[in-house]
Coordinates of C-alpha atoms in Angstrom, one line a residue:
X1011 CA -5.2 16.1 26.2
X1012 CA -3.2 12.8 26.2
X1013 CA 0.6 12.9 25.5
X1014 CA 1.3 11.6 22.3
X1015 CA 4.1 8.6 21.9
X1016 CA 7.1 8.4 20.4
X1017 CA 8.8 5.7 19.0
X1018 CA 11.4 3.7 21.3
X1019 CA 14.0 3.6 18.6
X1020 CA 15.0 4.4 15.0
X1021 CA 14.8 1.0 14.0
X1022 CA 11.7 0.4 15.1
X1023 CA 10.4 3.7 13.4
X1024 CA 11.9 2.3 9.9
X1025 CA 10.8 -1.3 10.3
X1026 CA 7.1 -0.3 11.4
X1027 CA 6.9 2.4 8.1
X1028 CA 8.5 0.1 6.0
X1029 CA 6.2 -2.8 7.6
X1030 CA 3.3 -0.5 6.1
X1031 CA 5.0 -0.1 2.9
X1032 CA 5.5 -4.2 2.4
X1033 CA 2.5 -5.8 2.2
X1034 CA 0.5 -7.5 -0.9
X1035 CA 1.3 -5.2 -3.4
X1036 CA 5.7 -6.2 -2.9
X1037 CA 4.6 -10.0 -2.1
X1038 CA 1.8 -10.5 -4.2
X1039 CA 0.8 -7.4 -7.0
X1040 CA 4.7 -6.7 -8.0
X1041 CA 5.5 -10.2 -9.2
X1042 CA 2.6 -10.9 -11.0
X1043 CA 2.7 -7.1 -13.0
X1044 CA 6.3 -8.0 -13.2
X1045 CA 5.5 -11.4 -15.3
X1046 CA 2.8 -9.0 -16.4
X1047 CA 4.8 -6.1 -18.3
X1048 CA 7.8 -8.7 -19.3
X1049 CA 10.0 -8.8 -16.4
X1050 CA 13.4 -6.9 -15.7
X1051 CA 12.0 -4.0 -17.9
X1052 CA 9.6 -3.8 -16.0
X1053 CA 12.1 -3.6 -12.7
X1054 CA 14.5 -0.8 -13.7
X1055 CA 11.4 1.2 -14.7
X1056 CA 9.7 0.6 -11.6
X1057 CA 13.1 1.8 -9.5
X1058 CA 13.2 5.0 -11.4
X1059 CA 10.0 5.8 -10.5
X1060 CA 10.2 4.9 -6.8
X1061 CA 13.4 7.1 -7.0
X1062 CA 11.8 10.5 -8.8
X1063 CA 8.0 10.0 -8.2
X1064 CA 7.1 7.9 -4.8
X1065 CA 10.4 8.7 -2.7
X1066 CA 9.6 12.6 -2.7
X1067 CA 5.8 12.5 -2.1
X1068 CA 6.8 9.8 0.7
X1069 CA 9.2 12.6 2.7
X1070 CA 6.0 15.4 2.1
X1071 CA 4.0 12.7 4.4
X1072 CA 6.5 12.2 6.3
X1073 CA 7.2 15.9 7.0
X1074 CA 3.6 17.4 7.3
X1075 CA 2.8 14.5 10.0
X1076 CA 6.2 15.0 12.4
X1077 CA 5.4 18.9 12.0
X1078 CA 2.0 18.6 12.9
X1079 CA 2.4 16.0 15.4
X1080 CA -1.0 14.9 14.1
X1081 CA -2.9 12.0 12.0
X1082 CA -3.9 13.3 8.8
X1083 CA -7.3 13.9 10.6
X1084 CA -6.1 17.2 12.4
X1085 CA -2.5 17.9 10.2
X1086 CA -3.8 20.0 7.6
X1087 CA -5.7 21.9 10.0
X1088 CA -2.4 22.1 12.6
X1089 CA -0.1 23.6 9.6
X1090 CA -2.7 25.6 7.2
X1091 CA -2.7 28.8 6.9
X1092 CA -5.9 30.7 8.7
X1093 CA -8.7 30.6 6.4
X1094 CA -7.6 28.3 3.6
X1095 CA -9.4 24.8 3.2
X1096 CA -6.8 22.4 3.6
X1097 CA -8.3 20.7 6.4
X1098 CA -11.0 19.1 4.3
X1099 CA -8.8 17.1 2.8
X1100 CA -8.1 15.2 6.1
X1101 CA -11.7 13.7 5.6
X1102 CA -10.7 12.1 2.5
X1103 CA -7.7 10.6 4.3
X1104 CA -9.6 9.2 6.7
X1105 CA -12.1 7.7 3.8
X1106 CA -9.2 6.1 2.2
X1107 CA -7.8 4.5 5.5
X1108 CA -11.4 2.5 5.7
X1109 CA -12.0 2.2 2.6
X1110 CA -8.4 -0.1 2.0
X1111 CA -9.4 -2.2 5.6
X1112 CA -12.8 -3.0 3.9
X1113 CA -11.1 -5.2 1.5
X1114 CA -6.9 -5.3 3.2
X1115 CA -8.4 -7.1 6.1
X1116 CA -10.2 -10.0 4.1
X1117 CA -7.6 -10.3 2.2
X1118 CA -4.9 -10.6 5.1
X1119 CA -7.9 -13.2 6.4
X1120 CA -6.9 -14.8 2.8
X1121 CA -3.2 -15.4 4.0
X1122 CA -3.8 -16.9 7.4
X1123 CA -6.1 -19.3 6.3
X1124 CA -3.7 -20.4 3.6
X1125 CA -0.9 -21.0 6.4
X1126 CA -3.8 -23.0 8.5
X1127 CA -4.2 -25.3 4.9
X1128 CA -0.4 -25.8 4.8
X1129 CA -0.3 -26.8 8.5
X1130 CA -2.8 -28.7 8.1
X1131 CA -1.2 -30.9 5.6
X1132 CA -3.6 -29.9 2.7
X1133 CA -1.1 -28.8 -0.2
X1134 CA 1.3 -31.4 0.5
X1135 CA 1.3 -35.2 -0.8
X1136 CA 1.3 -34.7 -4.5
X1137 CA 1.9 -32.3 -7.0
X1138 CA -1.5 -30.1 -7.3
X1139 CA -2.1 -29.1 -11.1
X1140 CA -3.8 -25.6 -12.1
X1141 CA -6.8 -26.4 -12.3
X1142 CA -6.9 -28.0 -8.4
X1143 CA -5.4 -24.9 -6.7
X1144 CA -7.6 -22.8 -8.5
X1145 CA -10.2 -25.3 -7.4
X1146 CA -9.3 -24.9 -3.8
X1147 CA -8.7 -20.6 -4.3
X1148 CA -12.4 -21.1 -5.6
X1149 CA -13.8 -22.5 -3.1
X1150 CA -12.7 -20.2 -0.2
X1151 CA -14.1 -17.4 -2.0
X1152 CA -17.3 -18.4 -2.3
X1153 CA -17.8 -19.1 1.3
X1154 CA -19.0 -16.0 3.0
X1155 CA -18.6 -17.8 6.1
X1156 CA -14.7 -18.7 6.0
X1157 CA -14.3 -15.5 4.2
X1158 CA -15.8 -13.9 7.2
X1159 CA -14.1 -16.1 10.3
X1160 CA -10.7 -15.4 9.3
X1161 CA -11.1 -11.4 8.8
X1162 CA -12.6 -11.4 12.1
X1163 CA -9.4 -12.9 13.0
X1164 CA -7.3 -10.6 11.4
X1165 CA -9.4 -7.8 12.9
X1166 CA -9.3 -8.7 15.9
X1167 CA -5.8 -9.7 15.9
X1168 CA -4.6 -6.6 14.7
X1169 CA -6.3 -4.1 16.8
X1170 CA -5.3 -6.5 19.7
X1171 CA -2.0 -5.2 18.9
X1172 CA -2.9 -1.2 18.7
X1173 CA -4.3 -1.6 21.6
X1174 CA -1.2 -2.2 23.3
X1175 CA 0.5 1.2 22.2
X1176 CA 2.8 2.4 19.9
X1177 CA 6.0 0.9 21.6
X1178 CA 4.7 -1.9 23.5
X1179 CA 2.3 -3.2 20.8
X1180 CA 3.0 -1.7 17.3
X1181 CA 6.6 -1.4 17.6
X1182 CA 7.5 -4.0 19.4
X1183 CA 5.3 -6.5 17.4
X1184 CA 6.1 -5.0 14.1
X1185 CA 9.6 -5.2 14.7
X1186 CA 9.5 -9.4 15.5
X1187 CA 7.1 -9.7 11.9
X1188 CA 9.9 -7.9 9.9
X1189 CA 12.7 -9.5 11.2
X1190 CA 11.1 -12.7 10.5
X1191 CA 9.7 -12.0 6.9
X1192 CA 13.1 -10.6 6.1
X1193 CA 15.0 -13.7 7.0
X1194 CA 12.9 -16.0 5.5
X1195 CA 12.1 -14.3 2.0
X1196 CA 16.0 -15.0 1.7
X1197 CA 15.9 -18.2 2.3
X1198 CA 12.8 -18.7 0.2
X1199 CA 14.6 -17.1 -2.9
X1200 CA 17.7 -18.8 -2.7
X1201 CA 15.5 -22.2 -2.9
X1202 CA 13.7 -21.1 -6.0
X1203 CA 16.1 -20.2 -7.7
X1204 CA 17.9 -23.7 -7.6
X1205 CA 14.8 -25.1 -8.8
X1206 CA 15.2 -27.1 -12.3
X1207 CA 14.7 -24.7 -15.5
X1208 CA 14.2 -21.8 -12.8
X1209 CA 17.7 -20.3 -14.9
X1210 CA 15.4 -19.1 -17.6
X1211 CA 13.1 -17.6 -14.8
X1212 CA 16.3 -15.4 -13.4
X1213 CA 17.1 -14.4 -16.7
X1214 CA 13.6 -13.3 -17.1
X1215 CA 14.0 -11.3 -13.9
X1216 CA 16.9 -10.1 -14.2
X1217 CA 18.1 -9.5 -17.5
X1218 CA 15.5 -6.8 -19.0
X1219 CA 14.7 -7.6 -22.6
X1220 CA 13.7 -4.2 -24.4
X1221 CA 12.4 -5.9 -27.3
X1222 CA 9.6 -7.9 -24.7
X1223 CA 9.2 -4.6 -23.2
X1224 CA 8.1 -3.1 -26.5
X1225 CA 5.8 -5.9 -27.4
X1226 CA 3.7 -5.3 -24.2
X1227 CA 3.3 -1.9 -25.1
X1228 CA 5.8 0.7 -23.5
X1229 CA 3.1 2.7 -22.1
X1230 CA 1.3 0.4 -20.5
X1231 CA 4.6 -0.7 -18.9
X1232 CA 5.7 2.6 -17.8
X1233 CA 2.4 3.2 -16.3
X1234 CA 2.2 -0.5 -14.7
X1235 CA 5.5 0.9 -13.1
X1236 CA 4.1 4.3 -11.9
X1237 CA 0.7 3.1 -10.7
X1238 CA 2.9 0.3 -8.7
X1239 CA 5.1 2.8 -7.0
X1240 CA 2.2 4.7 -5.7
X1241 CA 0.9 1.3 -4.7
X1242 CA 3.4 -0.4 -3.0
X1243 CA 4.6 2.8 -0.7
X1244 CA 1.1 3.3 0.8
X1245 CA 1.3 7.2 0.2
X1246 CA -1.8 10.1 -0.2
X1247 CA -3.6 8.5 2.5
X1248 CA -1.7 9.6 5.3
X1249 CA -0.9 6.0 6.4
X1250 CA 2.7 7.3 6.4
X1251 CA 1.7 10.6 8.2
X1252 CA 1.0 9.2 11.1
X1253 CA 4.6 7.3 11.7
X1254 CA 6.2 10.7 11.1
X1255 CA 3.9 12.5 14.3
X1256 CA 5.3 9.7 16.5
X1257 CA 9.0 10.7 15.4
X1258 CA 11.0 12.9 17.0
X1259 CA 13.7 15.5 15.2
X1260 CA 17.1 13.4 16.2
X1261 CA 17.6 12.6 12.5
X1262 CA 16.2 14.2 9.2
X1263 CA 13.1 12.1 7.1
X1264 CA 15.2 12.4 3.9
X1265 CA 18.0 9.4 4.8
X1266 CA 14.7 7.7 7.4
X1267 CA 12.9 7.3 3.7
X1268 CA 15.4 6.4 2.0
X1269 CA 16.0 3.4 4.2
X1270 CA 12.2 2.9 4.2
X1271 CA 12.0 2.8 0.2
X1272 CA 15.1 0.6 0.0
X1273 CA 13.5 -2.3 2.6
X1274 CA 10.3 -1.8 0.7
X1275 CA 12.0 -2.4 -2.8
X1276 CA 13.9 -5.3 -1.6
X1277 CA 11.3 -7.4 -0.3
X1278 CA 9.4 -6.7 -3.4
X1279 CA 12.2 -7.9 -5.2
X1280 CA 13.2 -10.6 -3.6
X1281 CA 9.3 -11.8 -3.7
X1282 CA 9.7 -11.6 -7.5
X1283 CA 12.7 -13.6 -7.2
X1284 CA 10.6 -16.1 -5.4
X1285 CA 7.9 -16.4 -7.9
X1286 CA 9.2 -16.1 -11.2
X1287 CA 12.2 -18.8 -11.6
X1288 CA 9.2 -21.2 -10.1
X1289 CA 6.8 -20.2 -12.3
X1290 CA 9.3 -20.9 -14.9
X1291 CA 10.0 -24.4 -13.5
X1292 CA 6.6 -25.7 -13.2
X1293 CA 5.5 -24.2 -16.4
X1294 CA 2.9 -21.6 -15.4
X1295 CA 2.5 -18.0 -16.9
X1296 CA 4.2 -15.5 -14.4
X1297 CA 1.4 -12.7 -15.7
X1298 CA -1.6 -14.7 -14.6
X1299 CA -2.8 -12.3 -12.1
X1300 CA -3.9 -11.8 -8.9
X1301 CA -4.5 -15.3 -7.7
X1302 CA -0.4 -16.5 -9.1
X1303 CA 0.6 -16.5 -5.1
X1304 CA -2.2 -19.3 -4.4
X1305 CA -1.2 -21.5 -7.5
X1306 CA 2.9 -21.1 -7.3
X1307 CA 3.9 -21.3 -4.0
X1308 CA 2.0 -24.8 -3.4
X1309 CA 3.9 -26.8 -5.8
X1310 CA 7.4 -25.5 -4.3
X1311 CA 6.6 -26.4 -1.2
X1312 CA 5.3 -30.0 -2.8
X1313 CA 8.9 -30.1 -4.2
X1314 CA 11.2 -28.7 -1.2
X1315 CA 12.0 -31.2 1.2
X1316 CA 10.3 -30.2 4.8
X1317 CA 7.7 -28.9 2.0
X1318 CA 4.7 -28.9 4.6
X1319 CA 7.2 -26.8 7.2
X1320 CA 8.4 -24.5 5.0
X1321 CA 5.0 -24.0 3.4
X1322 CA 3.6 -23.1 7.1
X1323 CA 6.5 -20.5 7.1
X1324 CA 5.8 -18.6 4.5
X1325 CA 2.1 -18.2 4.4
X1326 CA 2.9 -17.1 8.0
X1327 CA 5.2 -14.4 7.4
X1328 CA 3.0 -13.4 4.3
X1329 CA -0.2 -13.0 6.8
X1330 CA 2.9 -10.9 8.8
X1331 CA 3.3 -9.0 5.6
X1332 CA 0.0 -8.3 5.2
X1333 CA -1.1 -8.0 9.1
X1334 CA 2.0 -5.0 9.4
X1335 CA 0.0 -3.2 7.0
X1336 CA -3.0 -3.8 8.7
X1337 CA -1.7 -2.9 11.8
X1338 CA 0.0 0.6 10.7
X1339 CA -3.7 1.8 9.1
X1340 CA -5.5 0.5 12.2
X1341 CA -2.9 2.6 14.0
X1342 CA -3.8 5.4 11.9
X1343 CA -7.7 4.6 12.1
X1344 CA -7.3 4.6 16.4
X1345 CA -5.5 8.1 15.6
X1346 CA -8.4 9.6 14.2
X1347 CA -10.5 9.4 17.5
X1348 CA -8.2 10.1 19.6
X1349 CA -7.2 13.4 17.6
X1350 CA -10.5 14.5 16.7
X1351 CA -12.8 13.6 19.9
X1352 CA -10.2 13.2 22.2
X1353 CA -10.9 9.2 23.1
X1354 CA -8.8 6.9 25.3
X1355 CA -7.0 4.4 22.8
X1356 CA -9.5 1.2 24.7
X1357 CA -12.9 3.2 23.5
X1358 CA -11.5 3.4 19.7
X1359 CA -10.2 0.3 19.5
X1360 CA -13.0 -1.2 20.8
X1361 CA -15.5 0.8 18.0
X1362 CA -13.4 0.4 15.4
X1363 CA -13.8 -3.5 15.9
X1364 CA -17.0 -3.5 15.5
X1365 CA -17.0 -0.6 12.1
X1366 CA -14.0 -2.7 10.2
X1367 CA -15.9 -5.8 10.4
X1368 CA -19.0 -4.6 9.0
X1369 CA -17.8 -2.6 6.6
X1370 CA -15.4 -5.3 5.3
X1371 CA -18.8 -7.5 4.8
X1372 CA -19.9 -6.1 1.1
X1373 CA -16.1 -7.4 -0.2
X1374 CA -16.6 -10.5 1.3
X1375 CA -20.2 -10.8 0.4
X1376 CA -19.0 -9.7 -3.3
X1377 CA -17.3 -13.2 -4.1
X1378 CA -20.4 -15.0 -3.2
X1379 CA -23.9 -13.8 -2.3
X1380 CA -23.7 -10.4 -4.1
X1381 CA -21.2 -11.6 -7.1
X1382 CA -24.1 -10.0 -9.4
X1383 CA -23.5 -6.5 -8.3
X1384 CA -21.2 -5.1 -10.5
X1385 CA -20.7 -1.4 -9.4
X1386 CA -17.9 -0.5 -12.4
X1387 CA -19.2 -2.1 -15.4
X1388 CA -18.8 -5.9 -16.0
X1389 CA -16.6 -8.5 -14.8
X1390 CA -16.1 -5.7 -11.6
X1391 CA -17.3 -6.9 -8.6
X1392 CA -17.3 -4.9 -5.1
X1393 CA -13.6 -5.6 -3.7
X1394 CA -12.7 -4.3 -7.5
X1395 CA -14.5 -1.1 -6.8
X1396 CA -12.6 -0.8 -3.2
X1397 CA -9.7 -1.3 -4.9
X1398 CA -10.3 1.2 -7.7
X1399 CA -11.5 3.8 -5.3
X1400 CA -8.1 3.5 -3.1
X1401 CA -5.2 2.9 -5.8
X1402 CA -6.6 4.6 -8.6
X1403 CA -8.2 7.5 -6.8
X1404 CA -7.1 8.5 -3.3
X1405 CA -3.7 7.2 -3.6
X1406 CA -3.0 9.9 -6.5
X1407 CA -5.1 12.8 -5.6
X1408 CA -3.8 12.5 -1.7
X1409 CA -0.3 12.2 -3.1
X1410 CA -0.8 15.5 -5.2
X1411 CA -2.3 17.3 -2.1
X1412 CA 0.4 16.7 -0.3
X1413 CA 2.8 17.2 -2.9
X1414 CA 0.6 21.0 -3.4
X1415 CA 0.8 21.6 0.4
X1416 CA 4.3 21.3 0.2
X1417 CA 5.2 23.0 -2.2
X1418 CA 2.8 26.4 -2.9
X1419 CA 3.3 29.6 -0.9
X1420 CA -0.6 29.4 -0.2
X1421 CA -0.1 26.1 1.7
X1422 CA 2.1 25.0 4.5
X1423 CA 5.2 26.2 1.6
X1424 CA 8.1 24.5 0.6
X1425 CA 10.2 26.5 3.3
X1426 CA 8.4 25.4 5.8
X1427 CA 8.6 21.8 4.2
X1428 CA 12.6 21.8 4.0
X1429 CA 13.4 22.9 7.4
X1430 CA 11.1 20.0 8.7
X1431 CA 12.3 17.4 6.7
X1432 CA 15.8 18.4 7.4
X1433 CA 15.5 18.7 11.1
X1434 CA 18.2 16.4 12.6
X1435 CA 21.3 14.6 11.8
X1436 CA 21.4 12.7 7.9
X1437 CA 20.5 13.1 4.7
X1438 CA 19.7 16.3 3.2
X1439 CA 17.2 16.8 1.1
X1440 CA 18.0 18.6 -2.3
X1441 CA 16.2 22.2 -2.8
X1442 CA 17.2 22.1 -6.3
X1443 CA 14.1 19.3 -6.8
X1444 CA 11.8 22.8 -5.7
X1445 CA 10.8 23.2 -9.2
X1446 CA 10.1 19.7 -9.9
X1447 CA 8.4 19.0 -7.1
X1448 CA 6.3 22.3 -8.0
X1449 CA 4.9 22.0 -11.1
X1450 CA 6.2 18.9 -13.3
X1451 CA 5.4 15.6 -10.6
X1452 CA 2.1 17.0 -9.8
X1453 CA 1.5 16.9 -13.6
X1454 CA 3.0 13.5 -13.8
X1455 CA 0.8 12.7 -10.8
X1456 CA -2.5 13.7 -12.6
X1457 CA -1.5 11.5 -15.7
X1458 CA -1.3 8.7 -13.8
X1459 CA -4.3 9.4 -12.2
X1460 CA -6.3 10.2 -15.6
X1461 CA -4.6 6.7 -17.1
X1462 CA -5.8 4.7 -14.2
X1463 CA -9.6 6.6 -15.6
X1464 CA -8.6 5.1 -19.0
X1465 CA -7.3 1.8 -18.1
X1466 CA -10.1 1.0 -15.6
X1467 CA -13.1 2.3 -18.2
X1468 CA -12.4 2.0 -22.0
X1469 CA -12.3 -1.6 -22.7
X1470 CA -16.0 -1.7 -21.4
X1471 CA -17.2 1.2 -24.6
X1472 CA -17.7 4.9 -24.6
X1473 CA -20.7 4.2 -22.5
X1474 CA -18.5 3.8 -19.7
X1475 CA -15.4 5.5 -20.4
X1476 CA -17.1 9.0 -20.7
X1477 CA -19.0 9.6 -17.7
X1478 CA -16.5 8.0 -15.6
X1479 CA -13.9 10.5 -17.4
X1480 CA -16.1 13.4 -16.4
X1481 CA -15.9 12.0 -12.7
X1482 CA -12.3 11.4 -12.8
X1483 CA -12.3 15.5 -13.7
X1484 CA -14.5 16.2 -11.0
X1485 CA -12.6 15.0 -8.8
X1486 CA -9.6 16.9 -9.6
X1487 CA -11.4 20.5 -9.9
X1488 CA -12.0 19.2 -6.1
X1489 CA -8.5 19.4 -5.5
X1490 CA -8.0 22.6 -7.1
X1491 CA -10.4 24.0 -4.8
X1492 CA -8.3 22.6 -1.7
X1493 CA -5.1 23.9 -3.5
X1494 CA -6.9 27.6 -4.2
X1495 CA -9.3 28.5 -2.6
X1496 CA -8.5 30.5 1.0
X1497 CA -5.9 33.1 1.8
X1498 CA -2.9 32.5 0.1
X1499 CA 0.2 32.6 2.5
X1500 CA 2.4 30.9 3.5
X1501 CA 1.3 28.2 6.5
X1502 CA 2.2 28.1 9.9

């Protein structure tokens, strides 16, 4: 049996969590929902619900993969109690890890290739309207064959980096990315917001206007805001799980995720603060979606002096942003092997190559060769049902299993929960949340869950909406049988 590694220091346990927490969904999904659901509404809603619903669920992770000393693969089975099921669940983990590389990776391939258009002097010149970025966004996607060359990249790239170790590749590594993004998102905001008319932008951002908030609907905004805070902290999945088996006890995981949450919230906002005052001084509409990233951030590097540089920068440390994530799941992915079959780190890296790359060839293929298949209904193509599968299915359900294992006397029990994630110096955290964390954020859990059902399947008719609704329940009498069935004592 190998000797499993440990972290070289606290910061570079923080800074490689947090580095899976940041990715696209702080730099690229939160500002557009944020122009989205009408701006700083949208914000403080988003921070409660980091603070009550992802925070706790993040410290369960944390906690059930330091006391196991496991990947979500093996955890479950560590800390269960004999005879109980939990350990089925790790196979859903382990679905959801590959499933979000099948479209994270392309997508990360998406950001490079950006940064090799802004070196290469493509964006710069003149002023680009709508219509010619989109143009250019366009194009990309429908060549499987760039598509492809620069996931490989990624891939490759990323795994490179695994392959090194924990400390000598993803810490070390991860640590030099964050650093970097973090200086320069800084400097990026504090340009944008000097930008002519950007004022009204910052006001948008910052001041929250209730009476936007209401026209947007204040349930659609309060569930933007939940569905974002699962999102963006990259919990259920055990993608957090794993950083915890490479910590040691020194310091408890309450005060460690709390300065994870607070690095992943400000580069989020700071993104935000990025986008929105430019959107607002080149007149386009911060709630245009997905693709905002690719039509902004070309005309302010047309209108910053060094524009070409700076431009270069960016997309750089945004392929960073979106590589750490890459890197921390691939981490998690090489984990798998090497806790279930017992394989040297080389042989997994080396397989998992080869299985991320094929798998991530539907997405890709979706955008171009196989844009007819429509898995979901219309106007949802293949990465859409990648996405739907992770963020509005894993993502909730693993959150509520860990939340469950947590928490019940027939699982690993909150006891046993609380004296793990208050091992060590720090942060306490407060028993008093017991009952909360028992029986009302699993409820709140399953809402969001259910919504994401609604949201996803009833503008397409009742002819969608209701089979889909009988698989969303499905689903979650699965759960129940993790959560009930087997002996019911405490675990280990």
């Amino acid at each position: 049996m190998q000797n499993r590694e440990k972290f070289g220091s606290r910061l570079g346990f923080i800074l490689v969590s947090a580095g899976c927490a940041v990715g696209l969904g702080n730099v690229w999904k939160f500002p557009y929902m944020c122009g989205q659901y009408g701006g700083a509404a949208f914000i403080l809603i988003y921070l409660v619900f980091l603070a009550i619903l992802g925070f706790p669920i993040m410290v369960c992770e944390f906690s059930v993969g330091r006391g196991s000393q496991k990947s979500c693969a093996t955890s479950f089975r560590v800390l269960e109690p004999e005879g109980s099921k939990w350990h089925n669940f790790g196979y859903f983990g382990m679905a959801g890890n590959y499933l979000l590389m099948m479209f994270y990776t392309m997508v990360a391939g998406w950001m490079m290739y950006y940064c090799y258009r802004c070196l290469t002097g493509e964006f710069t010149g003149t002023a680009l309207t709508t219509d010619q970025v989109g143009e250019k966004f366009n194009a990309m996607l429908s060549s499987p064959g760039t598509l492809t060359f620069w996931m490989v990249i990624a891939v490759v790239l990323a795994f490179g980096i695994c392959s090194l170790g924990v400390q000598k590749g993803v810490e070390k590594i991860t640590k030099i990315m964050m650093l970097c993004l973090l200086c320069l998102i800084v400097v990026l905001a504090g340009h944008s917001v000097t930008l002519p008319g950007a004022g009204e932008g910052v006001k948008f951002y910052l001041v929250p206007d209730f009476a936007q908030m209401k026209e947007k609907g204040i349930g659609n905004v309060i569930f933007g805001a939940m569905s974002q805070a699962f999102f963006t902290l990259s919990i259920g999945i055990g993608s957090m799980a794993i950083f915890g088996s490479y910590l040691d006890k020194e310091r408890s995981l309450t005060g460690e995720t709390m300065s994870i949450t607070l690095l992943d919230t400000f580069v989020a906002l700071m993104a935000g603060l990025i986008i929105i005052p430019a959107c607002f001084s080149f007149g386009i509409e911060p709630g245009s979606g997905p693709s905002l990233i690719f039509i902004t951030l070309p005309n302010i590097f047309n209108q910053m002096a060094g524009g070409r540089i700076w431009g270069t920068l960016f997309f750089l440390f945004l392929s960073f942003a979106a590589l750490s994530t890459v890197i921390a799941v691939f981490e998690n992915i090489i984990s798998f092997a090497i806790d279930l079959w017992g394989w040297e780190r080389r042989k997994a890296v080396l397989v998992n190559i080869v299985a991320i790359i094929l798998l991530s060839m539907p997405c890709i293929l979706g955008f171009n060769v196989l844009s007819g298949i429509q898995p979901l209904g219309p106007n949802t193509g293949i990465m859409d049902m990648e996405d739907f599968l992770v963020s509005s299915n894993l993502l909730p359900l693993g959150s509520l299993v860990y939340l469950m294992f947590c928490t019940r006397r027939y699982g690993w029990g909150w006891k046993n929960f609380i004296k793990e994630a208050n091992a060590g110096h720090g942060k306490r955290f407060p028993e008093f949340l017991k009952g909360y964390m028992t029986f009302i954020l699993p409820l709140i859990v399953i809402v969001i869950y259910l919504k994401g059902y609604y949201d996803m399947f009833a503008p397409k008719g009742k002819q969608y909406l209701i089979p889909w609704m009988i698989v969303a329940f499905a689903f979650l009498a699965l759960i129940g049988w993790f959560v009930f069935g087997g002996k019911r004592k405490e675990g280990k």
